[in-house]
Amino acid sequence: DPEESRAAKGLHRAHELRDWVLGGGGLLYCAPAGSVAESIEDILPLRQDGPGTKMSDGTVGLVPREPHITADRLMLHPDAAMKIAWRMPATAHPDATVTLGYSDNSAHPACAVLNVGRGRVAALSTRPAWGAGYRNAIWDGWGQYHRAFYAGLFGWLAGIWKD
């Protein structure tokens, strides 16, 4: 099975991700979590609670949690109504900074960051396009917000923005 061999290869090389981060690299990990995430769970800011992802009920937005440079200048709920369709129930690593949560008052974090060794890791409990079921998710009316979020996140992961 080609899918199984791809997953096995990724799992076999998971230690390289850990080494990359510990040595000063940046890593963005997005839901859903799988066997690779389980094998590097100790360096991930978010850990999956239970199996798979779940469909959001209605329009779910993002709300600020702990202050962090990656979320400082974002327009958030209720000013920016996101269309987050799918998300992974998750728990934050004890040392992670949870920067964003969901507007439905769930306890699940949306985004968390963690300094690991000399590197940095960010994790999202949703897919990169917020789980939207269409290809133009980043180019619709809230696309500017989406691009600003990722610009800040990648700047932090690369070490351009300091904590």
Short mmCIF file of C-alpha atoms in Angstrom, two decimals:
data_model
loop_
_atom_site.label_atom_id
_atom_site.label_comp_id
_atom_site.label_asym_id
_atom_site.label_seq_id
_atom_site.Cartn_x
_atom_site.Cartn_y
_atom_site.Cartn_z
CA ASP A 1 0.00 0.00 0.00
CA PRO A 2 1.64 3.32 -1.08
CA GLU A 3 0.00 5.30 1.74
CA GLU A 4 1.30 2.89 4.34
CA SER A 5 4.84 3.02 2.97
CA ARG A 6 4.77 6.85 2.95
CA ALA A 7 3.62 6.91 6.56
CA ALA A 8 6.25 4.34 7.54
CA LYS A 9 8.97 6.40 5.85
CA GLY A 10 7.82 9.55 7.65
CA LEU A 11 7.76 7.74 10.97
CA HIS A 12 11.20 6.26 10.34
CA ARG A 13 12.60 9.78 9.81
CA ALA A 14 10.73 11.55 12.64
CA HIS A 15 13.94 11.77 14.68
CA GLU A 16 15.27 14.10 11.97
CA LEU A 17 12.49 16.59 12.75
CA ARG A 18 13.41 16.49 16.42
CA ASP A 19 17.11 16.98 15.62
CA TRP A 20 16.25 19.87 13.27
CA VAL A 21 14.29 21.70 15.95
CA LEU A 22 16.74 21.02 18.78
CA GLY A 23 19.52 22.36 16.57
CA GLY A 24 17.72 25.67 15.95
CA GLY A 25 15.18 24.95 13.22
CA GLY A 26 11.51 25.88 13.07
CA LEU A 27 8.59 23.49 12.63
CA LEU A 28 4.90 24.13 11.96
CA TYR A 29 2.66 21.15 12.65
CA CYS A 30 -1.00 21.22 11.57
CA ALA A 31 -3.86 18.87 12.38
CA PRO A 32 -4.71 16.11 12.05
CA ALA A 33 -2.04 14.41 14.13
CA GLY A 34 -0.81 10.97 13.17
CA SER A 35 1.95 8.52 13.90
CA VAL A 36 4.70 11.06 13.19
CA ALA A 37 3.14 13.49 15.67
CA GLU A 38 2.90 10.74 18.26
CA SER A 39 6.60 9.94 17.84
CA ILE A 40 7.66 13.59 18.42
CA GLU A 41 4.91 14.47 20.89
CA ASP A 42 7.45 15.70 23.45
CA ILE A 43 8.38 18.67 21.21
CA LEU A 44 4.89 19.54 19.92
CA PRO A 45 2.95 22.39 21.57
CA LEU A 46 -0.39 20.60 21.00
CA ARG A 47 -1.37 16.98 21.50
CA GLN A 48 -4.43 15.39 19.98
CA ASP A 49 -7.28 14.42 22.35
CA GLY A 50 -8.95 11.32 20.94
CA PRO A 51 -9.26 10.25 17.32
CA GLY A 52 -9.44 12.54 14.30
CA THR A 53 -10.94 15.94 13.69
CA LYS A 54 -14.47 17.19 14.22
CA MET A 55 -16.74 19.48 12.26
CA SER A 56 -17.32 22.88 13.84
CA ASP A 57 -20.86 23.88 14.70
CA GLY A 58 -21.60 27.10 12.84
CA THR A 59 -19.09 29.91 12.34
CA VAL A 60 -16.28 29.55 14.82
CA GLY A 61 -13.82 32.37 15.29
CA LEU A 62 -10.47 32.77 16.95
CA VAL A 63 -9.98 34.54 20.27
CA PRO A 64 -6.77 35.64 21.97
CA ARG A 65 -5.40 33.56 24.80
CA GLU A 66 -1.85 34.25 26.05
CA PRO A 67 -0.09 37.30 24.59
CA HIS A 68 2.52 36.46 21.95
CA ILE A 69 4.06 38.31 19.03
CA THR A 70 2.47 35.87 16.56
CA ALA A 71 -1.03 37.02 17.49
CA ASP A 72 -0.47 40.58 18.73
CA ARG A 73 -1.85 42.50 15.74
CA LEU A 74 -4.49 40.13 14.45
CA MET A 75 -8.12 41.10 14.09
CA LEU A 76 -9.95 38.40 16.03
CA HIS A 77 -13.50 37.41 16.95
CA PRO A 78 -15.97 39.15 16.98
CA ASP A 79 -14.41 41.66 14.55
CA ALA A 80 -13.23 38.90 12.19
CA ALA A 81 -15.72 36.07 11.81
CA MET A 82 -13.66 33.06 10.76
CA LYS A 83 -15.07 30.07 8.94
CA ILE A 84 -13.20 27.31 10.73
CA ALA A 85 -14.80 24.14 9.44
CA TRP A 86 -12.74 21.32 10.99
CA ARG A 87 -10.58 21.14 14.07
CA MET A 88 -8.78 18.62 16.20
CA PRO A 89 -9.60 18.47 19.90
CA ALA A 90 -6.23 19.08 21.58
CA THR A 91 -4.40 19.72 24.83
CA ALA A 92 -1.43 22.06 25.14
CA HIS A 93 2.04 20.93 26.18
CA PRO A 94 2.64 22.14 29.78
CA ASP A 95 5.36 24.57 28.65
CA ALA A 96 3.57 25.85 25.52
CA THR A 97 2.15 29.32 25.07
CA VAL A 98 -1.43 29.03 23.80
CA THR A 99 -1.82 32.09 21.59
CA LEU A 100 -5.30 31.47 20.15
CA GLY A 101 -8.43 29.62 21.17
CA TYR A 102 -11.88 29.13 19.65
CA SER A 103 -14.80 31.53 20.12
CA ASP A 104 -17.23 28.76 21.06
CA ASN A 105 -15.81 28.69 24.61
CA SER A 106 -14.34 25.22 24.15
CA ALA A 107 -11.24 24.55 26.17
CA HIS A 108 -9.34 23.40 23.07
CA PRO A 109 -6.48 25.59 21.88
CA ALA A 110 -6.33 26.70 18.24
CA CYS A 111 -2.65 27.66 18.12
CA ALA A 112 0.26 27.14 20.49
CA VAL A 113 3.99 27.81 20.31
CA LEU A 114 6.93 26.26 22.13
CA ASN A 115 10.65 26.92 22.35
CA VAL A 116 12.47 23.58 22.12
CA GLY A 117 16.22 23.38 22.50
CA ARG A 118 17.56 26.12 20.22
CA GLY A 119 14.50 25.89 17.92
CA ARG A 120 10.83 26.75 17.83
CA VAL A 121 7.66 24.77 17.14
CA ALA A 122 4.14 26.01 16.40
CA ALA A 123 1.07 23.80 16.16
CA LEU A 124 -2.44 24.40 14.84
CA SER A 125 -5.39 22.26 15.82
CA THR A 126 -6.85 22.74 12.35
CA ARG A 127 -5.64 22.42 8.78
CA PRO A 128 -3.69 25.33 7.23
CA ALA A 129 -6.79 26.70 5.45
CA TRP A 130 -8.77 26.49 8.74
CA GLY A 131 -10.33 23.29 7.49
CA ALA A 132 -12.31 25.08 4.80
CA GLY A 133 -13.57 22.73 2.14
CA TYR A 134 -12.54 24.80 -0.83
CA ARG A 135 -9.26 25.68 -2.52
CA ASN A 136 -9.61 29.46 -2.44
CA ALA A 137 -9.82 29.73 1.35
CA ILE A 138 -6.89 32.13 1.62
CA TRP A 139 -8.15 34.37 -1.19
CA ASP A 140 -11.71 35.07 -0.05
CA GLY A 141 -12.82 37.99 2.15
CA TRP A 142 -10.80 36.92 5.19
CA GLY A 143 -7.71 35.99 3.17
CA GLN A 144 -5.78 39.05 4.34
CA TYR A 145 -6.19 37.92 7.93
CA HIS A 146 -5.07 34.40 6.99
CA ARG A 147 -1.94 35.66 5.23
CA ALA A 148 -1.06 38.05 8.11
CA PHE A 149 -1.40 35.22 10.62
CA TYR A 150 0.96 32.94 8.70
CA ALA A 151 3.46 35.74 7.99
CA GLY A 152 3.77 36.36 11.73
CA LEU A 153 3.89 32.67 12.56
CA PHE A 154 6.60 31.89 10.01
CA GLY A 155 8.57 34.98 11.06
CA TRP A 156 8.59 33.69 14.63
CA LEU A 157 9.47 30.12 13.56
CA ALA A 158 12.41 31.43 11.52
CA GLY A 159 13.67 33.48 14.46
CA ILE A 160 13.05 36.83 12.74
CA TRP A 161 10.56 37.87 15.45
CA LYS A 162 11.77 37.49 19.03
CA ASP A 163 9.60 36.45 21.99
#
